[in-house]
Amino acid sequence: MAVEQHIIELIPEYVLGLLDPVESQQVEQHLQACAACREEEQAHRQVVGLLAYSAPQKDPSSKLRQRILQVPGTQAIQATEKPIPNQFWQKLAHFFGSPSPGWVALTVFLFAAWLLSALLLGAQIYQLRAELARQSPLQVIALKGTESAPEATGVLIVSVDGTHGALVVDRLPKLDEANEYQLWLIRDDHRESGGVFSVGKSGYGVLYVSSEEPLSSYPSFGITIEPAGGSPGPTGEKVLGGDL
Amino acid sequence: MDYHELDDSYLVQLITRAHADALGELYDRYGRLVFSLAFNIVGDEAVAEEITQDVFTSVWEKAGTYRSDQSRVSTWLSSITRYRSIDILRRRGARPEQYSVPWGDLHAEMIPDQISTDERAEELILQKRVRAALAELPAEQRAALALAYFRGYSHSEIAAELGQPLGTVKTRIRLAMQKLRNLLDEEDHA
């Protein structure tokens, strides 16, 4: 107890960086083993973080933002998000700049061959999906992120009789306490609530879904952001959607 | 994607996935805070801009080290900024003769009571909260804490600067931090 008290007394100086290396090491060792002191440490770090707001605020030069976003690392990553197709199309445009008749014929032949193989592949995939649907007792509906949450993904798994399901989502932005996500079961112009849920900081969440009518009778599903507790009908931004 | 609508932690997650626009949004939110803190520590605009650039470059490269369960993004950023700034101050051996801490006249700071939908509203509210909490500290506790926070002085340097015994300085800093923790924590739960 005496040791813990001693450590708690040291925490303010520890988070301010005032302790010598030996004392700092003692505190670090203690923090690894003591959840109460870790909580105290985080609270004091929060105070030190807030002290940044106490200094008179001053605007940096308007060019600083541009300089930061132009450092080699960020520029390179920005460049990798779009340039590959650009370079490809630029090369393609250059290639077709002065085509010879032989190249045109070869290109048409290759395009026709590619189209035929794509159609055959599509038909095979369709047959496989139909076969899988016949064999699987559960229906799995994939949900895709909208423009509001392009990283988001999800699946709705519907039971054999279609009356129950489980919604699993990932990479959805964590909402503040005033809002929750709401699942909508969609048929024509009708929107039935499938329940509300939240996600953790990782963006992962699960919702048990049940409905008076079989879930498999709804052709589409959507998820929107609604005030906490949910809404009678969708009012907020759609973040995920998918069709049966 | 509307980055403006995303919370801070999610922006940092996107930065780990190399979304440069997320870094731009984070800068728009906290660039001024980082620059102001650096400037108040090193006292030089050009150096403060270098530090700000360094901090956001570091965020870009090491966003994966951020632990959202341990601190807010603003706390993380201000912590990196403070350590970088104090490190530069120490390496340069800078000890400004005309010492001035930013908490000299907390009541004279003009912070509006009525804050509209200004994009700086949250920043102004936090400024007001923190400066109000600091104003409740006895002046001698505030002075010792300011030297530790903005100058990175050790206990003995603070004792020498203020002409007070070492033990007194330690007690003042502990009491100041404890009181701030209680005041700011109370407001968090209010």
Tab-separated table of C-alpha atoms in Angstrom:
chain	number	residue	atom	x	y	z
A	1	MET	CA	0.000	0.000	0.000
A	2	ALA	CA	2.792	2.386	0.945
A	3	VAL	CA	4.554	1.666	-2.322
A	4	GLU	CA	1.363	2.307	-4.347
A	5	GLN	CA	0.813	5.592	-2.559
A	6	HIS	CA	4.365	6.586	-3.330
A	7	ILE	CA	3.832	5.789	-7.018
A	8	ILE	CA	0.577	7.744	-7.176
A	9	GLU	CA	2.398	10.738	-5.753
A	10	LEU	CA	4.990	10.428	-8.495
A	11	ILE	CA	2.524	10.198	-11.373
A	12	PRO	CA	2.064	13.975	-11.937
A	13	GLU	CA	5.830	14.424	-12.225
A	14	TYR	CA	6.144	11.259	-14.316
A	15	VAL	CA	3.687	12.488	-16.968
A	16	LEU	CA	5.387	15.907	-17.006
A	17	GLY	CA	8.754	14.218	-17.636
A	18	LEU	CA	10.259	15.558	-14.407
A	19	LEU	CA	11.479	12.286	-12.893
A	20	ASP	CA	15.017	11.017	-13.237
A	21	PRO	CA	15.536	7.789	-15.247
A	22	VAL	CA	15.618	5.534	-12.165
A	23	GLU	CA	12.355	6.921	-10.758
A	24	SER	CA	10.750	6.799	-14.200
A	25	GLN	CA	11.656	3.149	-14.553
A	26	GLN	CA	10.179	2.386	-11.126
A	27	VAL	CA	6.933	4.065	-12.090
A	28	GLU	CA	6.809	2.260	-15.443
A	29	GLN	CA	7.321	-1.117	-13.760
A	30	HIS	CA	4.613	-0.364	-11.241
A	31	LEU	CA	2.203	0.809	-13.938
A	32	GLN	CA	2.538	-2.476	-15.777
A	33	ALA	CA	1.189	-4.300	-12.761
A	34	CYS	CA	-1.294	-1.814	-11.297
A	35	ALA	CA	-4.504	-0.979	-13.175
A	36	ALA	CA	-5.529	1.705	-10.650
A	37	CYS	CA	-2.281	3.591	-11.126
A	38	ARG	CA	-2.553	3.239	-14.906
A	39	GLU	CA	-5.953	4.882	-14.739
A	40	GLU	CA	-4.450	7.683	-12.658
A	41	GLU	CA	-1.610	8.055	-15.145
A	42	GLN	CA	-4.019	8.319	-18.092
A	43	ALA	CA	-6.064	10.949	-16.254
A	44	HIS	CA	-2.939	13.015	-15.614
A	45	ARG	CA	-1.801	12.603	-19.228
A	46	GLN	CA	-5.190	13.950	-20.232
A	47	VAL	CA	-4.537	17.020	-18.050
A	48	VAL	CA	-1.120	17.537	-19.630
A	49	GLY	CA	-2.751	17.190	-23.053
A	50	LEU	CA	-5.379	19.792	-22.189
A	51	LEU	CA	-2.721	22.247	-21.010
A	52	ALA	CA	-1.821	22.705	-24.695
A	53	TYR	CA	-5.077	24.670	-24.994
A	54	SER	CA	-3.982	27.065	-22.259
A	55	ALA	CA	-1.316	28.698	-24.423
A	56	PRO	CA	-2.364	31.728	-26.486
A	57	GLN	CA	-3.292	30.369	-29.899
A	58	LYS	CA	-1.529	31.582	-32.991
A	59	ASP	CA	-2.004	30.764	-36.677
A	60	PRO	CA	0.888	29.221	-38.602
A	61	SER	CA	1.618	30.506	-42.108
A	62	SER	CA	-0.887	29.487	-44.747
A	63	LYS	CA	1.825	27.604	-46.658
A	64	LEU	CA	2.565	25.187	-43.807
A	65	ARG	CA	-0.362	22.900	-44.628
A	66	GLN	CA	0.841	22.557	-48.199
A	67	ARG	CA	4.395	21.863	-47.018
A	68	ILE	CA	3.185	19.103	-44.676
A	69	LEU	CA	1.106	17.433	-47.378
A	70	GLN	CA	4.019	17.620	-49.785
A	71	VAL	CA	6.597	15.817	-47.681
A	72	PRO	CA	8.003	12.867	-49.653
A	73	GLY	CA	6.027	10.159	-47.839
A	74	THR	CA	2.603	11.757	-48.144
A	75	GLN	CA	3.177	12.818	-51.738
A	76	ALA	CA	4.178	9.300	-52.699
A	77	ILE	CA	1.111	7.757	-51.083
A	78	GLN	CA	-1.219	10.327	-52.600
A	79	ALA	CA	0.315	9.492	-55.921
A	80	THR	CA	-0.260	5.759	-55.558
A	81	GLU	CA	-3.979	6.224	-55.027
A	82	LYS	CA	-4.695	7.278	-58.624
A	83	PRO	CA	-1.769	7.349	-60.964
A	84	ILE	CA	-1.617	3.705	-61.999
A	85	PRO	CA	-4.795	3.883	-64.115
A	86	ASN	CA	-3.712	7.316	-65.320
A	87	GLN	CA	-0.386	5.973	-66.511
A	88	PHE	CA	-2.140	3.005	-68.101
A	89	TRP	CA	-4.625	5.146	-70.007
A	90	GLN	CA	-1.909	7.586	-70.965
A	91	LYS	CA	0.141	4.702	-72.366
A	92	LEU	CA	-2.920	3.265	-74.109
A	93	ALA	CA	-3.745	6.634	-75.662
A	94	HIS	CA	-0.153	6.941	-76.783
A	95	PHE	CA	-0.246	3.396	-78.201
A	96	PHE	CA	-3.349	4.158	-80.265
A	97	GLY	CA	-1.955	7.484	-81.382
A	98	SER	CA	-0.829	6.071	-84.746
A	99	PRO	CA	-2.021	2.453	-85.109
A	100	SER	CA	-1.136	0.368	-88.101
A	101	PRO	CA	-3.861	-1.847	-89.758
A	102	GLY	CA	-2.142	-4.985	-88.416
A	103	TRP	CA	-2.266	-3.729	-84.843
A	104	VAL	CA	-5.931	-2.755	-85.201
A	105	ALA	CA	-6.862	-6.266	-86.416
A	106	LEU	CA	-4.890	-7.911	-83.623
A	107	THR	CA	-6.484	-5.629	-81.028
A	108	VAL	CA	-10.011	-6.381	-82.293
A	109	PHE	CA	-9.274	-10.124	-82.191
A	110	LEU	CA	-7.859	-9.957	-78.669
A	111	PHE	CA	-10.809	-7.881	-77.467
A	112	ALA	CA	-13.310	-10.389	-78.952
A	113	ALA	CA	-11.432	-13.278	-77.311
A	114	TRP	CA	-11.405	-11.472	-73.972
A	115	LEU	CA	-15.142	-10.703	-74.241
A	116	LEU	CA	-15.982	-14.324	-74.986
A	117	SER	CA	-13.905	-15.645	-72.081
A	118	ALA	CA	-15.456	-13.077	-69.730
A	119	LEU	CA	-18.957	-14.167	-70.728
A	120	LEU	CA	-18.099	-17.838	-70.201
A	121	LEU	CA	-16.547	-17.062	-66.825
A	122	GLY	CA	-19.626	-15.056	-65.807
A	123	ALA	CA	-21.896	-17.959	-66.687
A	124	GLN	CA	-19.743	-20.353	-64.653
A	125	ILE	CA	-19.811	-18.027	-61.628
A	126	TYR	CA	-23.603	-17.728	-61.898
A	127	GLN	CA	-23.956	-21.524	-61.965
A	128	LEU	CA	-21.620	-21.913	-58.993
A	129	ARG	CA	-23.529	-19.328	-56.932
A	130	ALA	CA	-26.831	-21.033	-57.747
A	131	GLU	CA	-25.325	-24.377	-56.724
A	132	LEU	CA	-23.979	-22.913	-53.465
A	133	ALA	CA	-27.365	-21.349	-52.681
A	134	ARG	CA	-29.037	-24.750	-53.141
A	135	GLN	CA	-26.505	-26.489	-50.897
A	136	SER	CA	-26.216	-23.905	-48.081
A	137	PRO	CA	-28.924	-23.928	-45.411
A	138	LEU	CA	-28.157	-20.268	-44.564
A	139	GLN	CA	-28.489	-17.230	-46.765
A	140	VAL	CA	-25.592	-14.786	-46.665
A	141	ILE	CA	-26.174	-11.287	-47.967
A	142	ALA	CA	-23.108	-9.130	-48.536
A	143	LEU	CA	-23.416	-5.444	-47.623
A	144	LYS	CA	-21.225	-2.826	-49.286
A	145	GLY	CA	-20.135	0.555	-47.929
A	146	THR	CA	-21.613	3.647	-49.547
A	147	GLU	CA	-19.695	6.827	-50.411
A	148	SER	CA	-20.191	7.925	-46.798
A	149	ALA	CA	-18.262	4.881	-45.525
A	150	PRO	CA	-16.411	3.280	-48.442
A	151	GLU	CA	-14.207	1.220	-46.139
A	152	ALA	CA	-17.192	-0.331	-44.381
A	153	THR	CA	-18.259	-3.873	-45.051
A	154	GLY	CA	-20.825	-6.267	-43.632
A	155	VAL	CA	-22.831	-9.472	-43.997
A	156	LEU	CA	-26.332	-10.435	-42.991
A	157	ILE	CA	-26.700	-14.145	-42.265
A	158	VAL	CA	-30.302	-15.354	-42.421
A	159	SER	CA	-31.517	-18.564	-40.737
A	160	VAL	CA	-32.889	-21.547	-42.654
A	161	ASP	CA	-36.529	-20.548	-42.078
A	162	GLY	CA	-35.681	-16.881	-42.754
A	163	THR	CA	-37.092	-15.575	-39.450
A	164	HIS	CA	-33.816	-14.762	-37.686
A	165	GLY	CA	-30.473	-13.392	-38.701
A	166	ALA	CA	-27.196	-11.960	-37.558
A	167	LEU	CA	-25.705	-8.789	-38.918
A	168	VAL	CA	-21.914	-8.443	-38.730
A	169	VAL	CA	-20.280	-5.161	-39.778
A	170	ASP	CA	-16.701	-3.983	-39.850
A	171	ARG	CA	-14.833	-0.737	-40.487
A	172	LEU	CA	-17.782	1.505	-39.746
A	173	PRO	CA	-16.838	4.844	-38.156
A	174	LYS	CA	-17.472	4.945	-34.398
A	175	LEU	CA	-20.345	7.330	-33.691
A	176	ASP	CA	-20.772	9.756	-30.823
A	177	GLU	CA	-23.212	8.882	-28.022
A	178	ALA	CA	-26.064	10.813	-29.638
A	179	ASN	CA	-26.200	8.524	-32.681
A	180	GLU	CA	-26.510	4.837	-33.534
A	181	TYR	CA	-26.622	2.732	-36.644
A	182	GLN	CA	-30.026	1.332	-37.680
A	183	LEU	CA	-30.701	-1.629	-39.963
A	184	TRP	CA	-33.573	-1.294	-42.426
A	185	LEU	CA	-35.429	-4.175	-44.085
A	186	ILE	CA	-36.534	-2.795	-47.433
A	187	ARG	CA	-39.429	-3.865	-49.621
A	188	ASP	CA	-40.680	-1.483	-52.340
A	189	ASP	CA	-41.248	1.858	-50.564
A	190	HIS	CA	-41.594	0.250	-47.135
A	191	ARG	CA	-38.735	0.397	-44.584
A	192	GLU	CA	-38.965	-1.889	-41.543
A	193	SER	CA	-36.497	-1.373	-38.680
A	194	GLY	CA	-34.240	-4.374	-38.086
A	195	GLY	CA	-32.719	-2.922	-34.927
A	196	VAL	CA	-30.116	-0.396	-33.780
A	197	PHE	CA	-26.498	-1.001	-32.884
A	198	SER	CA	-23.176	0.681	-32.269
A	199	VAL	CA	-19.644	-0.212	-33.202
A	200	GLY	CA	-16.484	-0.058	-31.143
A	201	LYS	CA	-13.369	1.915	-31.949
A	202	SER	CA	-12.295	-0.815	-34.350
A	203	GLY	CA	-15.489	-0.295	-36.358
A	204	TYR	CA	-16.708	-3.863	-35.670
A	205	GLY	CA	-20.241	-4.618	-34.533
A	206	VAL	CA	-22.819	-7.411	-34.383
A	207	LEU	CA	-26.633	-7.244	-34.263
A	208	TYR	CA	-29.132	-10.050	-33.734
A	209	VAL	CA	-31.989	-9.509	-36.179
A	210	SER	CA	-35.539	-10.828	-36.086
A	211	SER	CA	-38.649	-9.788	-37.914
A	212	GLU	CA	-42.360	-10.636	-37.916
A	213	GLU	CA	-42.050	-11.423	-41.587
A	214	PRO	CA	-39.259	-13.691	-42.855
A	215	LEU	CA	-36.075	-11.753	-43.488
A	216	SER	CA	-35.765	-13.633	-46.739
A	217	SER	CA	-38.925	-11.877	-47.937
A	218	TYR	CA	-37.105	-8.523	-48.024
A	219	PRO	CA	-35.221	-7.971	-51.267
A	220	SER	CA	-32.919	-5.256	-49.912
A	221	PHE	CA	-31.229	-4.124	-46.692
A	222	GLY	CA	-29.672	-0.818	-45.684
A	223	ILE	CA	-27.965	0.742	-42.676
A	224	THR	CA	-28.238	4.434	-41.823
A	225	ILE	CA	-27.007	6.724	-39.058
A	226	GLU	CA	-29.900	7.681	-36.785
A	227	PRO	CA	-30.363	9.445	-33.432
A	228	ALA	CA	-29.654	7.099	-30.489
A	229	GLY	CA	-32.547	4.696	-29.989
A	230	GLY	CA	-33.451	4.649	-33.665
A	231	SER	CA	-36.022	6.344	-35.896
A	232	PRO	CA	-39.418	5.208	-37.262
A	233	GLY	CA	-37.994	5.603	-40.774
A	234	PRO	CA	-34.549	6.315	-42.175
A	235	THR	CA	-33.513	9.966	-41.754
A	236	GLY	CA	-29.717	9.867	-41.776
A	237	GLU	CA	-26.929	9.019	-44.134
A	238	LYS	CA	-26.847	5.510	-45.608
A	239	VAL	CA	-23.537	3.770	-44.852
A	240	LEU	CA	-24.103	0.163	-45.966
A	241	GLY	CA	-26.493	-1.572	-48.324
A	242	GLY	CA	-27.061	-4.886	-50.082
A	243	ASP	CA	-29.610	-6.986	-51.958
A	244	LEU	CA	-30.829	-10.507	-51.396
B	1	MET	CA	-15.609	10.580	-48.369
B	2	ASP	CA	-16.432	13.594	-46.216
B	3	TYR	CA	-13.430	13.622	-43.873
B	4	HIS	CA	-14.880	16.596	-42.008
B	5	GLU	CA	-17.572	14.341	-40.521
B	6	LEU	CA	-15.207	11.646	-39.223
B	7	ASP	CA	-14.005	11.477	-35.633
B	8	ASP	CA	-10.336	11.949	-34.781
B	9	SER	CA	-9.577	8.292	-34.090
B	10	TYR	CA	-11.047	7.210	-37.385
B	11	LEU	CA	-8.952	9.813	-39.188
B	12	VAL	CA	-5.827	8.299	-37.596
B	13	GLN	CA	-6.978	4.840	-38.724
B	14	LEU	CA	-7.310	6.159	-42.264
B	15	ILE	CA	-3.821	7.672	-42.033
B	16	THR	CA	-2.453	4.219	-41.217
B	17	ARG	CA	-4.033	3.159	-44.531
B	18	ALA	CA	-2.253	6.032	-46.293
B	19	HIS	CA	-5.208	8.401	-46.805
B	20	ALA	CA	-3.386	11.682	-47.322
B	21	ASP	CA	-6.660	13.640	-47.156
B	22	ALA	CA	-7.191	12.318	-43.616
B	23	LEU	CA	-3.839	13.845	-42.652
B	24	GLY	CA	-4.988	17.136	-44.198
B	25	GLU	CA	-8.177	17.033	-42.132
B	26	LEU	CA	-6.236	16.258	-38.944
B	27	TYR	CA	-3.966	19.221	-39.686
B	28	ASP	CA	-7.005	21.470	-40.210
B	29	ARG	CA	-8.265	20.436	-36.775
B	30	TYR	CA	-5.044	20.506	-34.772
B	31	GLY	CA	-2.382	22.297	-36.834
B	32	ARG	CA	-3.033	25.554	-34.996
B	33	LEU	CA	-2.900	23.864	-31.588
B	34	VAL	CA	0.365	22.103	-32.404
B	35	PHE	CA	1.950	25.233	-33.861
B	36	SER	CA	0.813	27.420	-30.944
B	37	LEU	CA	2.170	24.985	-28.358
B	38	ALA	CA	5.496	24.712	-30.168
B	39	PHE	CA	5.707	28.492	-30.519
B	40	ASN	CA	4.967	29.034	-26.834
B	41	ILE	CA	7.786	26.662	-25.929
B	42	VAL	CA	10.518	27.647	-28.391
B	43	GLY	CA	9.480	31.296	-28.952
B	44	ASP	CA	10.391	31.281	-32.648
B	45	GLU	CA	7.849	31.039	-35.485
B	46	ALA	CA	10.163	29.396	-38.014
B	47	VAL	CA	11.268	26.735	-35.536
B	48	ALA	CA	7.655	26.216	-34.415
B	49	GLU	CA	6.674	25.585	-38.051
B	50	GLU	CA	9.510	23.075	-38.415
B	51	ILE	CA	8.293	21.285	-35.302
B	52	THR	CA	4.691	21.299	-36.579
B	53	GLN	CA	5.819	19.802	-39.874
B	54	ASP	CA	7.884	17.249	-37.997
B	55	VAL	CA	4.927	16.287	-35.761
B	56	PHE	CA	2.534	15.705	-38.671
B	57	THR	CA	5.179	13.830	-40.657
B	58	SER	CA	5.656	11.636	-37.615
B	59	VAL	CA	1.870	11.095	-37.415
B	60	TRP	CA	1.896	10.057	-41.077
B	61	GLU	CA	4.702	7.585	-40.519
B	62	LYS	CA	3.718	6.271	-37.097
B	63	ALA	CA	-0.083	6.559	-36.939
B	64	GLY	CA	-0.183	2.850	-36.102
B	65	THR	CA	1.379	3.554	-32.702
B	66	TYR	CA	-1.623	5.638	-31.605
B	67	ARG	CA	-3.735	3.894	-28.924
B	68	SER	CA	-7.239	5.295	-28.883
B	69	ASP	CA	-8.004	3.496	-25.604
B	70	GLN	CA	-5.245	5.423	-23.820
B	71	SER	CA	-5.643	9.024	-24.938
B	72	ARG	CA	-7.430	11.440	-27.189
B	73	VAL	CA	-5.812	12.290	-30.499
B	74	SER	CA	-5.303	15.893	-29.330
B	75	THR	CA	-3.465	14.604	-26.221
B	76	TRP	CA	-1.288	12.386	-28.378
B	77	LEU	CA	-0.432	15.262	-30.715
B	78	SER	CA	0.274	17.758	-27.953
B	79	SER	CA	2.455	15.209	-26.171
B	80	ILE	CA	4.592	14.658	-29.295
B	81	THR	CA	4.755	18.425	-29.846
B	82	ARG	CA	5.797	19.219	-26.294
B	83	TYR	CA	8.562	16.621	-26.202
B	84	ARG	CA	9.945	17.679	-29.599
B	85	SER	CA	9.847	21.364	-28.649
B	86	ILE	CA	11.512	20.879	-25.268
B	87	ASP	CA	14.115	18.641	-26.860
B	88	ILE	CA	14.987	21.413	-29.335
B	89	LEU	CA	15.037	23.981	-26.547
B	90	ARG	CA	17.477	21.831	-24.552
B	91	ARG	CA	19.708	20.996	-27.520
B	92	ARG	CA	20.016	24.654	-28.364
B	93	GLY	CA	20.748	25.449	-24.741
B	94	ALA	CA	18.189	28.212	-25.042
B	95	ARG	CA	17.343	29.882	-21.776
B	96	PRO	CA	15.449	33.060	-22.622
B	97	GLU	CA	16.620	35.855	-20.341
B	98	GLN	CA	13.332	37.626	-20.587
B	99	TYR	CA	11.339	34.767	-19.189
B	100	SER	CA	7.645	34.878	-19.839
B	101	VAL	CA	5.184	32.037	-19.342
B	102	PRO	CA	1.912	32.088	-21.273
B	103	TRP	CA	-0.191	31.943	-18.095
B	104	GLY	CA	0.888	35.329	-16.834
B	105	ASP	CA	-2.489	36.997	-17.045
B	106	LEU	CA	-5.205	34.399	-17.389
B	107	HIS	CA	-8.073	36.758	-16.640
B	108	ALA	CA	-7.029	39.290	-19.255
B	109	GLU	CA	-7.319	36.746	-22.065
B	110	MET	CA	-10.247	37.665	-24.239
B	111	ILE	CA	-12.281	34.554	-24.803
B	112	PRO	CA	-15.868	35.238	-25.875
B	113	ASP	CA	-18.676	33.922	-23.664
B	114	GLN	CA	-20.973	33.530	-26.640
B	115	ILE	CA	-19.523	31.169	-29.165
B	116	SER	CA	-21.513	30.635	-32.331
B	117	THR	CA	-21.144	27.865	-34.860
B	118	ASP	CA	-17.593	28.975	-35.511
B	119	GLU	CA	-15.395	26.041	-36.571
B	120	ARG	CA	-13.101	27.043	-33.701
B	121	ALA	CA	-15.937	26.683	-31.196
B	122	GLU	CA	-14.655	23.487	-29.607
B	123	GLU	CA	-11.127	24.853	-29.390
B	124	LEU	CA	-12.383	28.058	-27.746
B	125	ILE	CA	-14.493	26.121	-25.256
B	126	LEU	CA	-11.507	23.968	-24.275
B	127	GLN	CA	-9.297	27.055	-23.971
B	128	LYS	CA	-11.842	28.637	-21.682
B	129	ARG	CA	-12.200	25.490	-19.545
B	130	VAL	CA	-8.488	24.990	-19.106
B	131	ARG	CA	-7.672	28.625	-18.467
B	132	ALA	CA	-10.509	28.827	-15.920
B	133	ALA	CA	-9.079	25.772	-14.122
B	134	LEU	CA	-5.588	27.291	-14.163
B	135	ALA	CA	-6.958	30.543	-12.769
B	136	GLU	CA	-8.103	28.624	-9.683
B	137	LEU	CA	-4.547	27.557	-8.843
B	138	PRO	CA	-2.495	29.668	-6.446
B	139	ALA	CA	-0.060	31.830	-8.454
B	140	GLU	CA	3.021	30.073	-7.016
B	141	GLN	CA	1.723	26.625	-8.076
B	142	ARG	CA	0.945	27.975	-11.532
B	143	ALA	CA	4.423	29.464	-11.902
B	144	ALA	CA	6.152	26.187	-10.981
B	145	LEU	CA	3.904	24.169	-13.321
B	146	ALA	CA	4.432	26.614	-16.212
B	147	LEU	CA	8.210	26.232	-15.972
B	148	ALA	CA	7.871	22.450	-16.011
B	149	TYR	CA	5.336	22.400	-18.832
B	150	PHE	CA	6.575	25.102	-21.209
B	151	ARG	CA	10.298	25.086	-20.478
B	152	GLY	CA	10.858	21.459	-19.537
B	153	TYR	CA	12.843	22.579	-16.486
B	154	SER	CA	13.858	19.984	-13.923
B	155	HIS	CA	12.836	20.314	-10.265
B	156	SER	CA	16.163	21.871	-9.364
B	157	GLU	CA	16.049	24.325	-12.288
B	158	ILE	CA	12.559	25.414	-11.245
B	159	ALA	CA	13.711	25.771	-7.646
B	160	ALA	CA	16.615	27.957	-8.789
B	161	GLU	CA	14.439	30.043	-11.116
B	162	LEU	CA	11.808	30.699	-8.433
B	163	GLY	CA	14.243	30.880	-5.503
B	164	GLN	CA	12.327	28.201	-3.586
B	165	PRO	CA	13.442	24.992	-1.821
B	166	LEU	CA	13.353	21.828	-3.934
B	167	GLY	CA	10.739	20.132	-1.726
B	168	THR	CA	8.456	23.146	-1.981
B	169	VAL	CA	8.646	23.050	-5.753
B	170	LYS	CA	7.806	19.336	-5.863
B	171	THR	CA	4.813	19.833	-3.581
B	172	ARG	CA	3.529	22.781	-5.598
B	173	ILE	CA	3.666	20.849	-8.861
B	174	ARG	CA	1.961	17.788	-7.389
B	175	LEU	CA	-0.793	19.875	-5.811
B	176	ALA	CA	-1.280	21.864	-9.010
B	177	MET	CA	-1.612	18.739	-11.149
B	178	GLN	CA	-3.930	17.061	-8.656
B	179	LYS	CA	-6.202	20.096	-8.520
B	180	LEU	CA	-6.268	20.421	-12.319
B	181	ARG	CA	-7.060	16.730	-12.614
B	182	ASN	CA	-10.016	17.132	-10.260
B	183	LEU	CA	-11.269	20.356	-11.841
B	184	LEU	CA	-11.039	19.144	-15.430
B	185	ASP	CA	-12.334	15.685	-14.550
B	186	GLU	CA	-15.355	17.196	-12.781
B	187	GLU	CA	-16.136	19.186	-15.907
B	188	ASP	CA	-15.803	16.087	-18.057
B	189	HIS	CA	-18.461	14.399	-15.939
B	190	ALA	CA	-20.651	17.476	-15.560
